[in-house]
Coordinates of C-alpha atoms in Angstrom, one line a residue:
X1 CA 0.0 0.0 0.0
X2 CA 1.4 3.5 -1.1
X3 CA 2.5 5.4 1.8
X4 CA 0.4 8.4 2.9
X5 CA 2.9 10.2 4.8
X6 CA 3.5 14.1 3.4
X7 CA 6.2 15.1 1.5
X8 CA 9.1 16.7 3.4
X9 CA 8.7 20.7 2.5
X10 CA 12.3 21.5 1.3
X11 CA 15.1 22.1 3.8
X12 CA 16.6 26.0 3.7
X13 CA 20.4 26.5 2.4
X14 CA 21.2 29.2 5.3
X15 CA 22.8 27.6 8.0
X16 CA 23.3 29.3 11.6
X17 CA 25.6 28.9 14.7
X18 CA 24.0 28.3 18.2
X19 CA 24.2 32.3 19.1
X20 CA 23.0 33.2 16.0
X21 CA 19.7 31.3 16.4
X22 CA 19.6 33.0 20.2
X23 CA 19.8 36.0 18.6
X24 CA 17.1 35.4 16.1
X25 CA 14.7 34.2 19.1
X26 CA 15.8 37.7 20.6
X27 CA 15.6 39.5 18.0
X28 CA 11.6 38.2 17.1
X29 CA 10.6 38.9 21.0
X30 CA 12.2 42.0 21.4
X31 CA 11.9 43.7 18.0
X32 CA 9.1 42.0 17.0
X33 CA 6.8 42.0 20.1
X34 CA 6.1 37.9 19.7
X35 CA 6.1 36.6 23.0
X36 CA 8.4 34.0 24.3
X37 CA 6.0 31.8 25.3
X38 CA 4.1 31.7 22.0
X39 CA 7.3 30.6 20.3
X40 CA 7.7 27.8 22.5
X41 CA 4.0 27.0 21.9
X42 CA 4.6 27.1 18.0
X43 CA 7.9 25.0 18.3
X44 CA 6.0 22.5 20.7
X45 CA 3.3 22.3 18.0
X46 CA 5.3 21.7 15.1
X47 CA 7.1 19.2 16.5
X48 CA 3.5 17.1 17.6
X49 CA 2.6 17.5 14.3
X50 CA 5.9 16.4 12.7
X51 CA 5.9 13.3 15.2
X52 CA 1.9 12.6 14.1
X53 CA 2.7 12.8 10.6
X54 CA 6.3 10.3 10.4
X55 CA 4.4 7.8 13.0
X56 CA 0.7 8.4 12.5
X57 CA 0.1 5.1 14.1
X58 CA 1.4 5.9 17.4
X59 CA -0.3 5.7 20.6
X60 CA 2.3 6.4 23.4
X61 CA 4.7 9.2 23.9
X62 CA 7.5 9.3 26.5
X63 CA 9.0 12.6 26.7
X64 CA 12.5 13.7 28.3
X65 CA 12.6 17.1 29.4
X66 CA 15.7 18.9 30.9
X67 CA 15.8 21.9 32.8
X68 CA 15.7 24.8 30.1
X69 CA 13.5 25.6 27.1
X70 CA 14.5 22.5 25.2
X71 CA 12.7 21.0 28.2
X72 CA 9.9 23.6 27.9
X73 CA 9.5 22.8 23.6
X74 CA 8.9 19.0 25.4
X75 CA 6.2 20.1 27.9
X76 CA 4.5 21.7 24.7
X77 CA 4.6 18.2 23.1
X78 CA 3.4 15.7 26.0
X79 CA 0.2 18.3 26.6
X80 CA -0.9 18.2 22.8
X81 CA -0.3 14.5 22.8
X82 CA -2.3 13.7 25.8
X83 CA -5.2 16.5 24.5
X84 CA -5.0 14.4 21.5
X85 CA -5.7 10.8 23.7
X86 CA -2.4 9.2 23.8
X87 CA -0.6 7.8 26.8
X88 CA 1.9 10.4 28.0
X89 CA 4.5 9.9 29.9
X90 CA 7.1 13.1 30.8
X91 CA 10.4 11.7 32.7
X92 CA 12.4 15.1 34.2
X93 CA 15.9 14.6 34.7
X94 CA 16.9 16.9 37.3
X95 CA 14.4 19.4 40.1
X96 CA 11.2 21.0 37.9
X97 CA 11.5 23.5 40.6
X98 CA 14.5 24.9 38.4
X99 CA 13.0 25.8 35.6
X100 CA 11.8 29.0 34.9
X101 CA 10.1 31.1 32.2
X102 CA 8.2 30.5 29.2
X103 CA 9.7 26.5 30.4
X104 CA 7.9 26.5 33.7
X105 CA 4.4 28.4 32.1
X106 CA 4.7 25.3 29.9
X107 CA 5.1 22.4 32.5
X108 CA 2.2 24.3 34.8
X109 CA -0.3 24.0 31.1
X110 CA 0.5 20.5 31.2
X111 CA -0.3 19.8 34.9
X112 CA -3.3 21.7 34.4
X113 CA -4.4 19.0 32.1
X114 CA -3.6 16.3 34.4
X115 CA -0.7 15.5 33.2
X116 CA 2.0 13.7 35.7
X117 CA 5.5 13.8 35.5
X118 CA 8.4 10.9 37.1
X119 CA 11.7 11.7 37.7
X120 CA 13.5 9.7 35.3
X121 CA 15.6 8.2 37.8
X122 CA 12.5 6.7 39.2
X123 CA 11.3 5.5 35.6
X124 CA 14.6 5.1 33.6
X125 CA 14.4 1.4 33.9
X126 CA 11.4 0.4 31.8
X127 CA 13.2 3.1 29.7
X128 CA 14.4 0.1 26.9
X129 CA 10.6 -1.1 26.5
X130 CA 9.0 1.9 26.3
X131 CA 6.7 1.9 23.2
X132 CA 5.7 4.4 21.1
X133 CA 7.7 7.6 20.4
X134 CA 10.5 8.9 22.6
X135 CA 11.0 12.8 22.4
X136 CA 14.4 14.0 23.5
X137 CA 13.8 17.7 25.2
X138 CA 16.7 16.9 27.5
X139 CA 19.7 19.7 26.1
X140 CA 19.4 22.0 23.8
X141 CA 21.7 23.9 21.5
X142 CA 23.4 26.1 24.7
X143 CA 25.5 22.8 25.6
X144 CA 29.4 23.5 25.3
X145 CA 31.2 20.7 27.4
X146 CA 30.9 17.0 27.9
X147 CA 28.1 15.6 29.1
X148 CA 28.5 13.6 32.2
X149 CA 26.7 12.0 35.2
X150 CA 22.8 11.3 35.3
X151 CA 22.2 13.2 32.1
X152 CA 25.2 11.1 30.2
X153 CA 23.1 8.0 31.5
X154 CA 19.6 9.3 30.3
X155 CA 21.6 9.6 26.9
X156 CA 22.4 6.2 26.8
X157 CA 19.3 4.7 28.4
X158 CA 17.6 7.0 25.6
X159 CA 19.8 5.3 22.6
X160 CA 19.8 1.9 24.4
X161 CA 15.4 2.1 23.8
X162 CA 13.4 0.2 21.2
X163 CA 11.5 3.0 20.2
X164 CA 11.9 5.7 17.7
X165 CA 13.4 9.1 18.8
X166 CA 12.3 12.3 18.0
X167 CA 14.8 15.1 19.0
X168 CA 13.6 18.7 19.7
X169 CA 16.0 20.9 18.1
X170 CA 19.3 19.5 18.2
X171 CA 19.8 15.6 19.5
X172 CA 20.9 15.8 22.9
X173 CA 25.1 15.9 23.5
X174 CA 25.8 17.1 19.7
X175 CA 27.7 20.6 19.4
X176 CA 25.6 22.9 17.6
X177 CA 28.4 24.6 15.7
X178 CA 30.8 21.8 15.3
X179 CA 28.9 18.5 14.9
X180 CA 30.9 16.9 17.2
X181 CA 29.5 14.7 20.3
X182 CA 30.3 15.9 23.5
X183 CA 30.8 12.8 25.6
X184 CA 27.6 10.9 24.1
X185 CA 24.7 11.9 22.4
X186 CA 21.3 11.1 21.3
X187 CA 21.1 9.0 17.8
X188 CA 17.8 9.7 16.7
X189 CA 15.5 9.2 13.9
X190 CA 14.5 12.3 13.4
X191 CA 15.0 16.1 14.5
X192 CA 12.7 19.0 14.2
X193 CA 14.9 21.8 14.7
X194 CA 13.4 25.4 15.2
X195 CA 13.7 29.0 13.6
X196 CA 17.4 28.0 11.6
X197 CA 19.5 25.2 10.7
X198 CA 22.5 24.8 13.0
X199 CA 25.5 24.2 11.2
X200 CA 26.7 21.1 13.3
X201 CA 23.7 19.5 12.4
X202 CA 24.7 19.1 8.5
X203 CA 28.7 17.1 9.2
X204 CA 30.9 15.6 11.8
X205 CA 28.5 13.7 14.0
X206 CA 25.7 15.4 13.1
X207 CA 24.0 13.6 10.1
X208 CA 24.4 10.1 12.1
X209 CA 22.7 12.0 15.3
X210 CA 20.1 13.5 13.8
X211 CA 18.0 11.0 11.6
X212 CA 15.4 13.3 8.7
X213 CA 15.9 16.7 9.6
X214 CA 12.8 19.0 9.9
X215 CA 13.0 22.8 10.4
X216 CA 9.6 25.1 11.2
X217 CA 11.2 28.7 11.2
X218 CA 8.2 29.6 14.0
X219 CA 6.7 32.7 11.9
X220 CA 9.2 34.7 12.7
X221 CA 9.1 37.5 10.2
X222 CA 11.7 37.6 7.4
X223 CA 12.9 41.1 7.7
X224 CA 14.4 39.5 11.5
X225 CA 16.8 37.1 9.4
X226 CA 17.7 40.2 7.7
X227 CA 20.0 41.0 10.4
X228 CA 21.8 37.9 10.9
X229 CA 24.4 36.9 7.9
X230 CA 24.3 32.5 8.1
X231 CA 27.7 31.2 9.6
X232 CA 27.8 28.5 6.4
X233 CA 25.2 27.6 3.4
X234 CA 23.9 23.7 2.5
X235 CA 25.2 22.6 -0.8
X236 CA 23.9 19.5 -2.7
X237 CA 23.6 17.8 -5.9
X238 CA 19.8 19.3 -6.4
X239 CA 21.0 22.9 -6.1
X240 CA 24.4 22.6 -8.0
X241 CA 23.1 20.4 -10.7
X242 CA 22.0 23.3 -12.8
X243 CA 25.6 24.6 -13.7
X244 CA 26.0 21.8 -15.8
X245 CA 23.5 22.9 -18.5
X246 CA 23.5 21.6 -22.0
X247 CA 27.0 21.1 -24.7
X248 CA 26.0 23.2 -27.6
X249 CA 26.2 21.1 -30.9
X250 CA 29.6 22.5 -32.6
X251 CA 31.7 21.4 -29.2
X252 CA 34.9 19.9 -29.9
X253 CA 37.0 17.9 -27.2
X254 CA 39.0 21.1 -26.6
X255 CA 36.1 23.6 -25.3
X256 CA 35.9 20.6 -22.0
X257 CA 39.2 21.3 -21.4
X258 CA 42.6 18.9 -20.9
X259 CA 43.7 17.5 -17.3
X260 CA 46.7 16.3 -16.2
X261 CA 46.9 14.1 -13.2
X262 CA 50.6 13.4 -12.2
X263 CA 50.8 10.4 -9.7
X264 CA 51.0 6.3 -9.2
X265 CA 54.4 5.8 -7.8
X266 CA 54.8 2.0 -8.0
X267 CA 52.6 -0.2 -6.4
X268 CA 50.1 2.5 -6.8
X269 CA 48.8 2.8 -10.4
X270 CA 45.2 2.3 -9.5
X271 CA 44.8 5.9 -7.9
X272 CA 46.2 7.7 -10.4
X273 CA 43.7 5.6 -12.8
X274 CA 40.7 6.0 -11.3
X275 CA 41.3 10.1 -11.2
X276 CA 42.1 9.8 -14.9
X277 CA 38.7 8.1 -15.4
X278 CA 36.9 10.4 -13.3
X279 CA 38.0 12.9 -14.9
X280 CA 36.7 11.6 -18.0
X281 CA 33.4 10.7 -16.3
X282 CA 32.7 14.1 -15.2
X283 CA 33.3 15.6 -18.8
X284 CA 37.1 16.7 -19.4
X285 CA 37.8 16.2 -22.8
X286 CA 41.5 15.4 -22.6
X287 CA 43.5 13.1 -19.7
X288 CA 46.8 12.3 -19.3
X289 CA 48.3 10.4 -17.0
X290 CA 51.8 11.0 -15.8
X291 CA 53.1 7.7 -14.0
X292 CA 55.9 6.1 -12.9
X293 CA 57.3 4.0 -16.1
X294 CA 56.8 0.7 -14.2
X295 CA 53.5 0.4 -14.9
X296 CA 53.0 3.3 -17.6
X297 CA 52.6 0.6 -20.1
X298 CA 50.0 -1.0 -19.7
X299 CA 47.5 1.6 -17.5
X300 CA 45.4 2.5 -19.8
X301 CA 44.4 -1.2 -21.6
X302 CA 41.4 -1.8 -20.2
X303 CA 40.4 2.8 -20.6
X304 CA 42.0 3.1 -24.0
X305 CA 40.7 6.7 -24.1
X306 CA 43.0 7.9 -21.5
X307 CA 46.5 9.2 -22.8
X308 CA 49.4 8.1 -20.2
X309 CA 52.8 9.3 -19.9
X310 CA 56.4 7.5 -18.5
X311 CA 57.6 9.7 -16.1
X312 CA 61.0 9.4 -14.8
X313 CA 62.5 12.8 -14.2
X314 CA 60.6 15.9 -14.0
X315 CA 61.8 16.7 -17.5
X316 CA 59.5 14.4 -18.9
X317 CA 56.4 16.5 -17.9
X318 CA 57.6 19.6 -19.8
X319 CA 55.2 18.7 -23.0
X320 CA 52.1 17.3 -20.7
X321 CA 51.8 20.0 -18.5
X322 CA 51.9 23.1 -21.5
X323 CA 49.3 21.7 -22.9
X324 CA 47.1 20.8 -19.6
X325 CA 44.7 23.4 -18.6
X326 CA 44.7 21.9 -15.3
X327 CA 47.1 19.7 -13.1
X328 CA 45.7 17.0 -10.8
X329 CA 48.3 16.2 -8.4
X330 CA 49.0 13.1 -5.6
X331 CA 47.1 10.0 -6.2
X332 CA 49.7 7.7 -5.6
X333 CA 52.4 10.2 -5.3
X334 CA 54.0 8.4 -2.9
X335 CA 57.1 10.7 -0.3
X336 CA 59.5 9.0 -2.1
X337 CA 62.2 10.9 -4.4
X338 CA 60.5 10.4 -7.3
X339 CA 56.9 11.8 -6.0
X340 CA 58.9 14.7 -4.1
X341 CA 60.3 15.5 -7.8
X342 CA 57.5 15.6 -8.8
X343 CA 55.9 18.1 -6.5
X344 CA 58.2 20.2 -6.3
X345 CA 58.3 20.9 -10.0
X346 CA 54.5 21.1 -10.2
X347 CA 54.0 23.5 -7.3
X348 CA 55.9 26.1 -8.7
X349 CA 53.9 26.5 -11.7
X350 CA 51.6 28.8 -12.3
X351 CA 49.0 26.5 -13.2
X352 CA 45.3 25.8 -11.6
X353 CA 46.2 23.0 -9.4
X354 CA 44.1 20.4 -7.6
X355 CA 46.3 18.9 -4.7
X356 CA 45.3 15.6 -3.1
X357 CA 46.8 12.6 -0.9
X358 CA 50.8 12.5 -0.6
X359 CA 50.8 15.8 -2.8
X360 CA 49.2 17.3 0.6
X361 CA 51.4 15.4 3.0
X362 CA 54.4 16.8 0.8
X363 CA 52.8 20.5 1.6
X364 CA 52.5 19.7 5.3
X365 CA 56.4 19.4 5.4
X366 CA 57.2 22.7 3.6
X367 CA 54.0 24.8 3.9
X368 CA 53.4 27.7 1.4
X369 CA 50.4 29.2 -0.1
X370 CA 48.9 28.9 -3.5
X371 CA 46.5 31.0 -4.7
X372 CA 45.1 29.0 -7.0
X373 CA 44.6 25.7 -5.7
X374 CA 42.1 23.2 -4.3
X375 CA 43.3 21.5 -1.7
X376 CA 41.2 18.1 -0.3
X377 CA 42.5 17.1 2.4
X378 CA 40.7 13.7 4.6
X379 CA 41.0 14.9 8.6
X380 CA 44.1 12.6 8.9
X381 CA 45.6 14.6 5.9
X382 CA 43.8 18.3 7.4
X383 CA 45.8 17.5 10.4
X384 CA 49.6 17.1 9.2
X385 CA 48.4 20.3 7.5
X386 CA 48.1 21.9 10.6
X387 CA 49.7 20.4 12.8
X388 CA 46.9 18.7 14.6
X389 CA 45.3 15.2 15.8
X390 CA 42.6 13.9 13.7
X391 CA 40.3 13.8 16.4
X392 CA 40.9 17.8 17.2
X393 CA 39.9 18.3 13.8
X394 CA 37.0 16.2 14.0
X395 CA 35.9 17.9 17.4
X396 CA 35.6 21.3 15.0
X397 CA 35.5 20.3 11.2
X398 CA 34.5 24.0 10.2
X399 CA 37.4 25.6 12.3
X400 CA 39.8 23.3 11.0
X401 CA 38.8 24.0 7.2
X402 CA 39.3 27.9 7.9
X403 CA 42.6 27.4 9.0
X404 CA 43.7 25.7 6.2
X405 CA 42.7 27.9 4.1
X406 CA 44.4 30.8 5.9
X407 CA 47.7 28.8 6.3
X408 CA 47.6 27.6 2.8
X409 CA 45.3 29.5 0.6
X410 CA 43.5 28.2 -2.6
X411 CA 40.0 26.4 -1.6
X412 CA 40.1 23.7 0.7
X413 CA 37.4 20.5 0.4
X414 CA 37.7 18.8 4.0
X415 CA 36.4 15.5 3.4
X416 CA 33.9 13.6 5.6
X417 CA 30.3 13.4 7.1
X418 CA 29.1 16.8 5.4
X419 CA 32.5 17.7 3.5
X420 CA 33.2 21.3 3.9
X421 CA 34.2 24.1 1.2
X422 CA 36.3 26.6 2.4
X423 CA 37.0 29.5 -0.2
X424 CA 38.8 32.9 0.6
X425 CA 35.9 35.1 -0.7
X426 CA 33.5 36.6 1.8
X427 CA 30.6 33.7 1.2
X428 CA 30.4 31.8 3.9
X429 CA 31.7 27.9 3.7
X430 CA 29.6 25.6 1.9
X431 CA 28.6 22.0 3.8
X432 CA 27.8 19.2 1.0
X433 CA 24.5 17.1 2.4
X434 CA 24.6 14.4 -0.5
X435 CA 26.8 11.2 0.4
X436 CA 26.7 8.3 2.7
X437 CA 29.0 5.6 4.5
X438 CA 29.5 3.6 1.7
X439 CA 32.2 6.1 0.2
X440 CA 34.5 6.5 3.1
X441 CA 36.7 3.2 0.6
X442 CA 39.9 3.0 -1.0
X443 CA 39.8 5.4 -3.9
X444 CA 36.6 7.6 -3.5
X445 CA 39.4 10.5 -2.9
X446 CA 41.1 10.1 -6.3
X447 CA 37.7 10.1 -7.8
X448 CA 37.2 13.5 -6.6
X449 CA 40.1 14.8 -7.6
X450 CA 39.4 14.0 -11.1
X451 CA 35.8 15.5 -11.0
X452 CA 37.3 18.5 -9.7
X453 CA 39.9 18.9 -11.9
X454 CA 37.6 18.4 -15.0
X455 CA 35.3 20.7 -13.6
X456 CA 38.1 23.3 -13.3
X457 CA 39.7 22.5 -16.9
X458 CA 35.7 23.7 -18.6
X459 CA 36.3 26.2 -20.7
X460 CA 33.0 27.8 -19.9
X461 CA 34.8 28.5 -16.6
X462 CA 34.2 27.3 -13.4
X463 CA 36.3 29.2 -10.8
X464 CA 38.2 27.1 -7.9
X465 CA 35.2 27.6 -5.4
X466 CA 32.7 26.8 -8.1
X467 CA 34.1 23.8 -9.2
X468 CA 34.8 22.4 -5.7
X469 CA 31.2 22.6 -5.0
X470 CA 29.9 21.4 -7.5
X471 CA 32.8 18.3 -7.8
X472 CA 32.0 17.8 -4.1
X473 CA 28.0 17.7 -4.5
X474 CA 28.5 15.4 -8.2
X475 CA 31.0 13.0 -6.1
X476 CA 28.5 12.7 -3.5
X477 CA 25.4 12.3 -5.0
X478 CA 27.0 9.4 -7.8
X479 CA 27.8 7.9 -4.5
X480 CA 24.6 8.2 -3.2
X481 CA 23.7 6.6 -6.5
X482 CA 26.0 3.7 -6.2
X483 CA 24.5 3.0 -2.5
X484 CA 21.4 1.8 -3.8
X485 CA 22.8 -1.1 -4.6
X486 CA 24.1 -1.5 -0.8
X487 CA 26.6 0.8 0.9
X488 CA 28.6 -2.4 2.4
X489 CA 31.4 -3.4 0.1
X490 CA 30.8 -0.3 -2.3
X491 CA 34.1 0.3 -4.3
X492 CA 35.5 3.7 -5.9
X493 CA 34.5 2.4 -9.2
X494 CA 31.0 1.7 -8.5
X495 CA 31.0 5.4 -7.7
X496 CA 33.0 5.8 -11.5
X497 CA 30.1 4.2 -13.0
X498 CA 27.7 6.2 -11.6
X499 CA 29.2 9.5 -12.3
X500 CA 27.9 10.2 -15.9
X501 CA 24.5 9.0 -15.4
X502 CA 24.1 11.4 -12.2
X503 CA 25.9 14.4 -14.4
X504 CA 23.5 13.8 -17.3
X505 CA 20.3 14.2 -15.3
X506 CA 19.5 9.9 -16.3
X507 CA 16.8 8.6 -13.9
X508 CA 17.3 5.9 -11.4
X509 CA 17.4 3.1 -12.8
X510 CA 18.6 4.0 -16.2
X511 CA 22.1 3.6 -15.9
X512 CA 23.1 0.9 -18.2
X513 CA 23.0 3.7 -21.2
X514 CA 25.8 5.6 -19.6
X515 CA 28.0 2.4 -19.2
X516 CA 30.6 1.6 -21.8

């Protein structure tokens, strides 16, 4: 039977930071004259009828409330829920004495209704077979250290439970600006997040925490949002799709422009290959390959269409590179002689460059900035960069990408849950929301290099923070096409094969045509 659940209402590009959204809240109340508590009651609303419309079969609610407004958006919830005849139950994880406000008016409407509430250390353990919905109103988006003691076990207990979660706002535990967990967080299904996207929602943690996301901006009035520039803007394949727009009919291999993608020390031919392809795949007219003569040979005998060069000595690449448009350099590099050769040669051209795997590790020893480079760096690589641990770039993903870019220049793609795009102009970064799990495999990063660098070589012109947003969002969403077939044991060239299908527009399930 067709489902009947509504369409999700598209999801805004303007993401926010934590005290941006507090400002926006302030901003309606003051300015605006909408009382607090009438926000609350339009964020508690929303959220019922988000809950209502992805389970419409429920018939219990347990609800989670904390000690501040998140707790107060809860309240909202359990006294629609039991108006509406469900079996409520509210467990409140610390003194409801404490809360105050618009939070407290909202607990004292749901008494009024005869609602009860249990201390959820006197409930938490029938917590695991709890039916119905759970609704996570524990922490909102004002958290900023780990989360510890009773409120780190309702957290668990929460994620421990059979039953769906809903979080209100922001899943309980995750950074708002970051996406980083802080100590343990909620994993829900779903999150109905109020007046603006928060950044940390969209990468790091935040996509595995937070399930479908949901936003209900409250009514507050647009001129408000007026006076709050977003912190970052949500990229994807939907949105970027549209700079690809038709070949005109006299085209000639040269108007798509000519790459050269210099790696494949040996032992490694298979990165510098699948760039090569890429590149191909995403519309370059011309690729060489410039490769370590071990294996130059032979590279190209099952892609005939690719052009491959023996490299030896730098000298070698004086022909390929005049006539490149744009240099792809590191898939297989190696930080042996002949890859450090190599690099150094290519970095002092003045050439658009895209700079990936050893090629960046190269960089890390001798730092320097180019200014016209895309740099796309994984967080192990984003960390020799700068010096870092993996995990501290992890804990702030949107830091981290800024800093690379001020250290090194160019446009940096940091790779990951909701890759980032750093640029130098005065947009903010860009967050790709296309991708999945199945990517994070042995060559997805050489494929990107070669969608990028074909992008870049178009003759139509797509600047370096162009083309990295639009070769992050085409990567993405070719591997989002590839996971159909099951993200476990995906391969970089099922994301290959998937490329020209997802760049031509061809339907699911059509993508036989666009296989050779």
């Amino acid at each position: 039977m067709p489902s009947t659940r509504p369409e999700p209402p598209p999801l805004a590009r303007e993401l926010y930071r934590a005290d941006q959204v507090r400002a926006l809240d302030r901003a309606a109340i003051e300015t605006h004259g909408i009382p607090g508590i009438q926000l609350m009651n339009r964020a508690g609303t929303a959220a019922y009828q988000y809950l209502r419309d992805r389970w419409p079969e429920v018939d219990r609610v347990t609800v989670l409330a904390g000690l501040g407004n998140n707790g107060g958006d809860g309240y909202v919830v359990a006294r629609l829920a039991r108006a509406d005849g469900l079996e409520v139950r509210v467990l409140q994880l610390g003194d409801p004495g404490r809360l105050r406000g618009d939070a407290a008016l909202s607990l004292l409407a749901y008494r009024d209704l005869g609602g009860e509430i249990l201390s959820f250390g006197e409930a938490s353990s029938g917590l695991p077979e709890c039916l119905g919905v759970l609704v996570d109103a524990l922490l909102g988006t004002g958290l900023d250290r780990p989360v510890e003691g009773p409120w780190a076990a309702a957290i668990a207990a929460v994620n421990a439970a059979s039953a769906p979660i809903l979080a209100l706002d922001i899943p309980s535990g995750l950074d708002a600006d970051t996406g980083a967990v802080l100590g343990i967080a909620v994993r829900a299904d779903a999150t109905m997040t109020f007046v603006g996207l928060k950044q940390g929602l969209f990468t790091g943690a935040g996509p595995d925490c937070c399930g479908e996301i949901r936003l209900d901006t409250l009514d507050i009035p647009q001129e408000v949002y007026s006076g709050v520039p977003p912190s970052a803007r949500r990229v994807d394949w939907a949105q970027q799709s549209h700079a690809l727009g038709p070949r005109h009919r006299a085209a000639h291999k040269g108007d798509f422009g000519h790459v050269l993608i210099i790696g494949g020390a040996p032992g490694m031919s298979g990165a510098v290959r699948l760039a090569g392809e890429a590149a191909l795949r995403a519309g370059a007219g011309l690729a060489t390959l410039a490769t370590h003569s071990e294996h130059a040979a032979w590279l190209n005998l099952t892609r005939p269409e690719l052009m491959v060069r023996a490299v030896d000595d730098p000298g070698a690449l004086d022909a390929p590179i005049e006539r490149a448009d744009v240099i792809a350099i590191g898939p297989g590099l190696g930080r042996g002689a002949w890859g450090r050769r190599l690099w150094d040669l290519v970095r002092a051209l003045q050439k658009p460059l895209v700079v990936d795997a050893d090629a960046l590790n190269l960089l890390a020893e001798e730092p320097e900035i180019g200014p016209d480079w895309v740099l796309t760096p994984h967080p192990a690589e984003a960390a020799r960069l700068l010096g870092w641990t993996a995990e501290e770039v992890e804990r702030d993903r949107f830091g981290a990408a800024r800093e690379v870019q001020r250290r090194y220049g160019g446009v940096v793609i940091l790779k990951g849950a909701g890759s980032l795009i750093q640029g130098a102009s005065d947009r903010p970064p860009a967050v790709c929301t296309d991708g999945n799990p199945g990517m994070a495999t042995a060559g997805s990063g050489d494929v990107l290099t070669g969608v990028v660098a074909a992008l870049r070589a178009q003759r139509a012109g797509f600047d370096a923070e162009a083309a990295a947003c639009l070769g992050a969002c085409l990567h993405a969403a070719a591997g989002d096409r590839a996971a159909q077939g099951g993200e476990r044991g995906m391969l970089a060239g099922d994301i290959l094969e998937s490329l020209r299908a997802v760049a031509n527009g061809i339907p699911t399930g059509a993508d036989d045509r666009c296989r050779s």
